[in-house]
C-alpha positions as MATLAB code, in Angstrom:
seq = 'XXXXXXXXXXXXXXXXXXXXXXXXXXXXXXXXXXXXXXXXXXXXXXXXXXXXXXXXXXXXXXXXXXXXXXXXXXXXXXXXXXXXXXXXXXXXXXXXXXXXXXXXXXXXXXXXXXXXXXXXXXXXXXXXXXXXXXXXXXXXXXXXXXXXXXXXXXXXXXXXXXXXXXXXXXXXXXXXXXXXXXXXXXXXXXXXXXXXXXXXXXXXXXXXXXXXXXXXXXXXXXXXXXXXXXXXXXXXXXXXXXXXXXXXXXXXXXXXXXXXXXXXXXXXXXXXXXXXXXXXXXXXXXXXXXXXXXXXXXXXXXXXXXXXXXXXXXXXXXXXXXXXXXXXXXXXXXXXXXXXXXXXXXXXXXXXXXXXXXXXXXXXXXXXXXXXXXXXXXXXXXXXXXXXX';
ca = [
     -12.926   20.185  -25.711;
     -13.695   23.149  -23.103;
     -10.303   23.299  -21.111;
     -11.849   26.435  -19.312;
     -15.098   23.865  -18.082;
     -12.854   20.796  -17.708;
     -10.507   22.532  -15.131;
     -13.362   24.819  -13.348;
     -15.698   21.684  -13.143;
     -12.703   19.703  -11.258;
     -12.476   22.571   -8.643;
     -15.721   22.119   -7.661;
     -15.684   18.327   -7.517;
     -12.318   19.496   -4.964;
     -13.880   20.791   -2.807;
     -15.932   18.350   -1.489;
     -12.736   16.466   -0.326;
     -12.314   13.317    0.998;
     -16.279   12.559   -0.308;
     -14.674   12.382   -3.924;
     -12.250    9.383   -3.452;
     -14.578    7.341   -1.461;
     -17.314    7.652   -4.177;
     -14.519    7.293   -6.764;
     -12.924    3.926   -5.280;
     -17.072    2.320   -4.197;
     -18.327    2.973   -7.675;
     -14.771    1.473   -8.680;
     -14.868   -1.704   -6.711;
     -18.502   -2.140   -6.978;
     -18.565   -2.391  -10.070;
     -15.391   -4.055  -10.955;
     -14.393   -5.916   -7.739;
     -11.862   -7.697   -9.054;
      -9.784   -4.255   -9.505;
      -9.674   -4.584   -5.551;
      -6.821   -6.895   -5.907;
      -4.415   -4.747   -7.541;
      -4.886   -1.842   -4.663;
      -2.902   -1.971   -1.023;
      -5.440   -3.917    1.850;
      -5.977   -0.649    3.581;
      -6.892    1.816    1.605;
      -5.938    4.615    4.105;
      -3.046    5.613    2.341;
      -3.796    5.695   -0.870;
      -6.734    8.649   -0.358;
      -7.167   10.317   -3.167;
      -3.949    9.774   -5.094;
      -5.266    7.989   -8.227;
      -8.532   10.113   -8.660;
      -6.552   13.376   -7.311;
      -3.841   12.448  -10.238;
      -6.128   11.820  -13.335;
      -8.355   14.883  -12.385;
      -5.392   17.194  -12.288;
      -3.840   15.656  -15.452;
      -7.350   15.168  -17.646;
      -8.333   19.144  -16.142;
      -4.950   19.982  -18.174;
      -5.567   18.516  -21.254;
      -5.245   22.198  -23.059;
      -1.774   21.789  -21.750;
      -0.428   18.451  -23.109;
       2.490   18.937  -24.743;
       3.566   19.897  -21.009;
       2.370   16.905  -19.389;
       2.753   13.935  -21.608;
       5.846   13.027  -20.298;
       4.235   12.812  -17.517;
       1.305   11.240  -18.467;
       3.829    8.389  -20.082;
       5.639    8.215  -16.810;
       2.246    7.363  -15.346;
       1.861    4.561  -17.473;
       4.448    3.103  -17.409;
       4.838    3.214  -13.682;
       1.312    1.245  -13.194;
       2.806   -1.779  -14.875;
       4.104   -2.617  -11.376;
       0.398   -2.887  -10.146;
      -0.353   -4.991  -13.225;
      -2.734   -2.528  -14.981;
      -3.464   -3.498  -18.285;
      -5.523   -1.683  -20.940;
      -8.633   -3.275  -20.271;
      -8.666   -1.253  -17.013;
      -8.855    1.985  -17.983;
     -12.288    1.461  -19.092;
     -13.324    0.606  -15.516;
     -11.444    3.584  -14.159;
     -12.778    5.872  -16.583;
     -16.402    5.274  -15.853;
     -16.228    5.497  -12.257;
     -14.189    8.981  -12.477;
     -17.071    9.876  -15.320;
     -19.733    8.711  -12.460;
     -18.145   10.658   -9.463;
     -18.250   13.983  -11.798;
     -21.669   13.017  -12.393;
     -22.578   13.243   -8.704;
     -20.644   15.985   -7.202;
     -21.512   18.097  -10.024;
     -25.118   17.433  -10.340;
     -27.213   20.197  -12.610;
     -23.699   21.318  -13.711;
     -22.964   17.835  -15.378;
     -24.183   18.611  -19.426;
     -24.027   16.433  -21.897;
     -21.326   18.812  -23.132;
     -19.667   18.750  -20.251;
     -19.323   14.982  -20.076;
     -18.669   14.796  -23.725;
     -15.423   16.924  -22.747;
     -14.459   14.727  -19.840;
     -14.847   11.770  -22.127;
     -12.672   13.072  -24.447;
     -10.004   14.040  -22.446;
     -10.090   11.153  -20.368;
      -9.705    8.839  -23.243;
      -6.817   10.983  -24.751;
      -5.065   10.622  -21.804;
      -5.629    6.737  -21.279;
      -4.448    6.214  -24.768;
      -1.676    8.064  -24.080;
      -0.688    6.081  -20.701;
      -1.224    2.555  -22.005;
       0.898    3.387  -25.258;
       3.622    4.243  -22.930;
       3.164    0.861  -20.813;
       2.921   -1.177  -24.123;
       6.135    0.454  -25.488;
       7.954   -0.427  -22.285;
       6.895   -3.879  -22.345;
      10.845   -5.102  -23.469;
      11.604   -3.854  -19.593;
      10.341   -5.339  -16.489;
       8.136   -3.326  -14.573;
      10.188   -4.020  -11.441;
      13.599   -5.487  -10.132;
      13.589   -7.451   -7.486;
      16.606   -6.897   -4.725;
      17.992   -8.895   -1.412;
      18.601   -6.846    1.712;
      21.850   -7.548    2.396;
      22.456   -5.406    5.109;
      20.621   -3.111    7.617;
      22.111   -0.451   10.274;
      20.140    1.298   13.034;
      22.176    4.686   12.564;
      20.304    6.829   15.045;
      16.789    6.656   16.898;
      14.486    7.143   13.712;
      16.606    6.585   10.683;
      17.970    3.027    9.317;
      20.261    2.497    6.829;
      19.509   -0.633    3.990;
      21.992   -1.898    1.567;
      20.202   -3.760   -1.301;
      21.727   -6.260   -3.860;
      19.007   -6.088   -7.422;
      19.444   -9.663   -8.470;
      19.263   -8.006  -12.339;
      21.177   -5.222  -13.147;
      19.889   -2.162  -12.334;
      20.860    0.697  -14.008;
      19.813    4.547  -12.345;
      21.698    7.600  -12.123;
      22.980    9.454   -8.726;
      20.106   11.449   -8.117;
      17.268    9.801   -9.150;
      14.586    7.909   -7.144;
      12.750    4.681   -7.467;
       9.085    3.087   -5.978;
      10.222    0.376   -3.650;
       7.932   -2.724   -2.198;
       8.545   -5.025    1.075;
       7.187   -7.733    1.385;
       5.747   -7.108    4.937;
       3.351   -4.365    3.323;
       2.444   -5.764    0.218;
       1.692   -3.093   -3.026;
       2.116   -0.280   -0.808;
       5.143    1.435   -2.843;
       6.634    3.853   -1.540;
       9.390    6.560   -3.317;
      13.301    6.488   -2.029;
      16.299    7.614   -3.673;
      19.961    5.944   -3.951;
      22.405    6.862   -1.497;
      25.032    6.372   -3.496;
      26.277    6.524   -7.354;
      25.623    3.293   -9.032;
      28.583    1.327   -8.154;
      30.627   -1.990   -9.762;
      28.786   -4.439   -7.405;
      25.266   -2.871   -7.946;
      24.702   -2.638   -4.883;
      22.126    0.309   -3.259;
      22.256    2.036   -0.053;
      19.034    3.683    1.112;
      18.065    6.086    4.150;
      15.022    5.428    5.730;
      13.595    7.706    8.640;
      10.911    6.622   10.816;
       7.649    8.150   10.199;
       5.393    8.421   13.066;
       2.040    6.169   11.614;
       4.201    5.456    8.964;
       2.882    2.045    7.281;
       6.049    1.405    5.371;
       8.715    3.480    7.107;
       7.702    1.724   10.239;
       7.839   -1.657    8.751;
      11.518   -0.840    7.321;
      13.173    0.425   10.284;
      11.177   -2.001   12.797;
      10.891   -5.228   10.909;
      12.708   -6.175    7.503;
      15.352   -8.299    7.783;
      18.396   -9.143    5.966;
      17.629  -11.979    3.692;
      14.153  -10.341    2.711;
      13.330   -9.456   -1.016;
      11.812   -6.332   -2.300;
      10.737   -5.035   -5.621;
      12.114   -2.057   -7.499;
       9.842   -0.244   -9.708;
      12.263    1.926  -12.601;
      14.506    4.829  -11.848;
      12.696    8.327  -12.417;
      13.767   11.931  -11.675;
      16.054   14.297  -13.656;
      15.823   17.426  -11.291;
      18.612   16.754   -9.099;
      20.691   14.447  -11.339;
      24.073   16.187  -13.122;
      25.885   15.102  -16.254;
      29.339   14.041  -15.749;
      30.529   16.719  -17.583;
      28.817   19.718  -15.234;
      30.650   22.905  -15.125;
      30.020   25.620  -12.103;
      29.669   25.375   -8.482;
      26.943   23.951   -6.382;
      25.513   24.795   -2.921;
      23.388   21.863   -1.770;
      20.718   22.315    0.866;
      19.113   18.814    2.362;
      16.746   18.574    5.393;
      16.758   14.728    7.346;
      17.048   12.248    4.845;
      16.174   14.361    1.885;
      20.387   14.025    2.182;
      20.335   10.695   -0.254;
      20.572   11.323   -3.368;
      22.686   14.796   -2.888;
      24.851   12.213   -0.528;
      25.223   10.077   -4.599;
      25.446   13.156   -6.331;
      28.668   13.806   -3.703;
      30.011   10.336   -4.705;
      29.620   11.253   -8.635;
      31.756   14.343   -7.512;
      34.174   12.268   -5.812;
      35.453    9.847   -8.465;
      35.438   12.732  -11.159;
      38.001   14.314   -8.910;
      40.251   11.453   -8.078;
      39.965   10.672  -11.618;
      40.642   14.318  -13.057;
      41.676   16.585  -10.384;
      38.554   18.540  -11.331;
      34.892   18.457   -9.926;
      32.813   21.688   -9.051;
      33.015   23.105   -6.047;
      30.232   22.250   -3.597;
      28.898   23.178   -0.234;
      26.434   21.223    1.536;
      24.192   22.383    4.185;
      22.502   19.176    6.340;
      19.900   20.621    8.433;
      18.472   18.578   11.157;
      16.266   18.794   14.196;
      18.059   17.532   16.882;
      22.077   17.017   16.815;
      22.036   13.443   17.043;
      20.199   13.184   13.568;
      22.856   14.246   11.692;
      23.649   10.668   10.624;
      26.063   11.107    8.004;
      28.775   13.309   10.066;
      31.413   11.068   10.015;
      31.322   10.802    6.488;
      30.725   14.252    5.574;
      33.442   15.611    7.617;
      35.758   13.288    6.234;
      34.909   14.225    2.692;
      34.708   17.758    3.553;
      39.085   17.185    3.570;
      39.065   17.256   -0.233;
      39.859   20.801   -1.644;
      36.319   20.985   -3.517;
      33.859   20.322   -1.107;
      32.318   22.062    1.999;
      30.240   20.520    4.763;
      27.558   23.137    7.145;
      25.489   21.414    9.754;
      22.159   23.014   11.213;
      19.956   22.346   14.199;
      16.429   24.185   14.201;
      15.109   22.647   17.659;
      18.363   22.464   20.182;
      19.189   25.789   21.554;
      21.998   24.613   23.302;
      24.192   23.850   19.986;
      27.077   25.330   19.305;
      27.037   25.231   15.608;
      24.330   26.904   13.047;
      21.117   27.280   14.452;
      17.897   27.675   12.931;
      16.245   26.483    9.531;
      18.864   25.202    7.007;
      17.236   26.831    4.009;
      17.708   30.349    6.323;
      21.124   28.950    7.779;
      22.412   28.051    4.104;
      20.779   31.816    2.901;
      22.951   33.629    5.345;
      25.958   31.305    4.980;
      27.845   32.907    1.926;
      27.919   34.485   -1.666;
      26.182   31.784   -3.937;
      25.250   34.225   -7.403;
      26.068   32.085   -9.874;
      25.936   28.791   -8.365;
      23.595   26.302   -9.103;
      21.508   25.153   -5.778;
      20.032   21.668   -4.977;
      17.811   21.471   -2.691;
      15.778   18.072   -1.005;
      13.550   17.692    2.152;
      10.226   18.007    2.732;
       7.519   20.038    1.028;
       7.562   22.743    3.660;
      11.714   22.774    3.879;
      11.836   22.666   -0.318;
       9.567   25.366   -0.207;
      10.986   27.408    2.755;
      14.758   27.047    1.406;
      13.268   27.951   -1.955;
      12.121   31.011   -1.262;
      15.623   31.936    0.714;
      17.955   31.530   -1.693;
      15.573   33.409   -4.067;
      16.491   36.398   -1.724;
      19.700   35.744   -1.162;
      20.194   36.135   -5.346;
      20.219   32.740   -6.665;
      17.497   33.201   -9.690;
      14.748   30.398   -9.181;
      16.256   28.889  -12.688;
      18.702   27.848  -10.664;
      17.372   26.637   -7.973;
      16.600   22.525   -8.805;
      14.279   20.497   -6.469;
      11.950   17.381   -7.315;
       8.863   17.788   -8.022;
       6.062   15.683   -9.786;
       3.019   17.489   -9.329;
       0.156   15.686  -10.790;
       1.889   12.143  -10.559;
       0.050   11.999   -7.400;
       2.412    9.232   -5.237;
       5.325    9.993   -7.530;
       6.065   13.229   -5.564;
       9.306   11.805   -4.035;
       9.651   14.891   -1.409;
       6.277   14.202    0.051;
       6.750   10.407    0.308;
       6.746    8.595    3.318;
      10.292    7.979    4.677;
      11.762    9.121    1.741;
      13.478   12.204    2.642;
      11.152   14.003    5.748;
      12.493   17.606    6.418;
      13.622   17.360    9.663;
      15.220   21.144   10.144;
      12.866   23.237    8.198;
];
């Protein structure tokens, strides 16, 4: 295989946009219409997420050792929309047939031998990983048990899994309602996993939202939703972490540094020790700082710091501006270990700030899944939107 052709070839299939999905997806159900089944009624959201995700990954086929895990994560994850083996074929051949028509003179018989190739190492590679997980469901299911409206746009769910369901603080999960059926969409735990196994979740409205609307405006308690499995090491610690951390968390990109906090929290009641953290919650508006109470109560305990920011009220008597600027300006961090979780622009904004306030980007630990295409938790719907970039 060519990697130089197979990635070079895939730029210019980019660039003709959204043409490439919509030939992908009619050759697709065309030809195999009962694949149409497995994929969400409107089609608006998914775009170009499956095509967009095997082109990257196949395109980086010279790098596989990098992206297997990956590339096992991705197969493994499409249990949930019951893909078996005996659809990769199908998929194959219509992502074979779009290259064929965007590229034109440019698609060789050498070329396509390459594409071949590589797709087929890659398919082997995913359904390998689905067959090996086969001993573990490919979702929970879970009862709302409760729901509170905590400010204008952002709800608050506690779920009950009706199996156990075993994560770490940190991590995130593809959830399922039933109102908006196999559109799954990324969230992460609230909390630390708990003795009752019970899960809180944050969930801001999104404005044209599909799911975050559907959350926040019509699930109910009593309602059952599926759980797809835990992924995400970036902002998960062991329980044995030694240093300090400086968190940085725009809108509900809070969660799963709110479970990390909780981790914290019973390692210190239960040894007097825990690292010493700061937080920084950045938030448009004042009343979207949803978790105040709680932060400002836990911001009593010896180890732990609490910074609010508003970017869009100039009338606010605390920190003012972007929190990744706000949290650059707010201290000494060299040495300390940052986490940071929002949206793309706020990751990347805050990124770059604490890179010149002297936290090396080693340090600096966000989520990020790249080719995964809807398993890129900070761009998810309602997952964790950046409100104070």
């Amino acid at each position: 295989m060519d990697p130089a052709a197979l990635q070079g070839s895939w730029q210019i299939v980019a660039k003709s946009g959204d043409d490439v999905p919509l030939f992908f997806y009619s050759h697709l159900f065309l030809s195999h219409p009962e694949l149409r089944e497995l994929f969400p009624i409107s089609m608006a959201a998914q775009r170009d997420k499956l095509v967009g995700a095997l082109g990257s990954v196949v395109s980086s086929v010279d790098r596989l050792e990098e992206v297997v895990p990956l590339i096992q994560q991705l197969g493994r994850e499409h249990r949930r929309f019951s893909v078996v083996a005996e659809h990769y074929g199908a998929v194959g051949a219509s992502l074979l047939a779009t290259l064929k028509h965007f590229l034109g003179p440019a698609w060789t018989p050498e070329l396509a031998a390459d594409w071949s190739a590589a797709y087929g190492l890659i398919a082997r590679t995913m359904v390998e990983a689905a067959e090996a997980a086969a001993d573990t469901p490919a979702w929970w299911t879970a009862e709302v048990t409760a729901i509170e409206r905590r400010t204008l746009d952002v709800s608050v769910l506690r779920l009950q899994p009706q199996e156990h369901y075993d994560y770490r603080a940190g991590q995130s999960f593809a959830m399922e309602i039933p109102q908006r059926p196999r559109l799954w969409r990324y969230f992460s735990p609230a909390n630390a996993p708990r003795r009752d196994g019970s899960i809180e979740l944050h969930v801001q409205l999104v404005d044209g939202g599909q799911v975050s609307t559907s959350i926040v405006r019509s699930t109910k308690v009593g309602d059952t939703v599926r759980l797809g499995a835990p992924i995400g090491t970036a902002l998960t610690l062991p329980d044995d972490f030694e240093g300090d951390l400086l968190m940085v968390a725009g809108g509900t990109g809070l969660a799963p540094l709110r479970a990390v906090l909780e981790q914290l929290d019973r390692r210190w009641q239960v040894t007097g020790r825990t690292p010493r953290t700061h937080l920084f919650h950045g938030v448009r508006m004042p009343w979207s700082l949803y978790e105040r109470e709680l932060l400002s109560q836990l911001a009593n305990r010896p180890w732990f710091d609490y910074t609010e920011a508003v970017s869009d009220d100039s009338s606010y008597p605390g920190a003012r501006g972007p929190v990744g600027t706000v949290a650059a300006r707010g201290g000494s961090w060299q040495g300390r270990t940052a986490m940071v979780c929002g949206s793309p622009a706020m990751v990347e904004h805050t990124v770059a700030r604490l890179a010149e306030a002297g936290i090396p980007r080693e340090h600096i630990r966000f989520e990020s899944f790249g080719a995964a295409g809807d398993v890129n938790h900070s761009q998810q719907e309602a997952s964790r939107q950046g409100d104070g970039q």
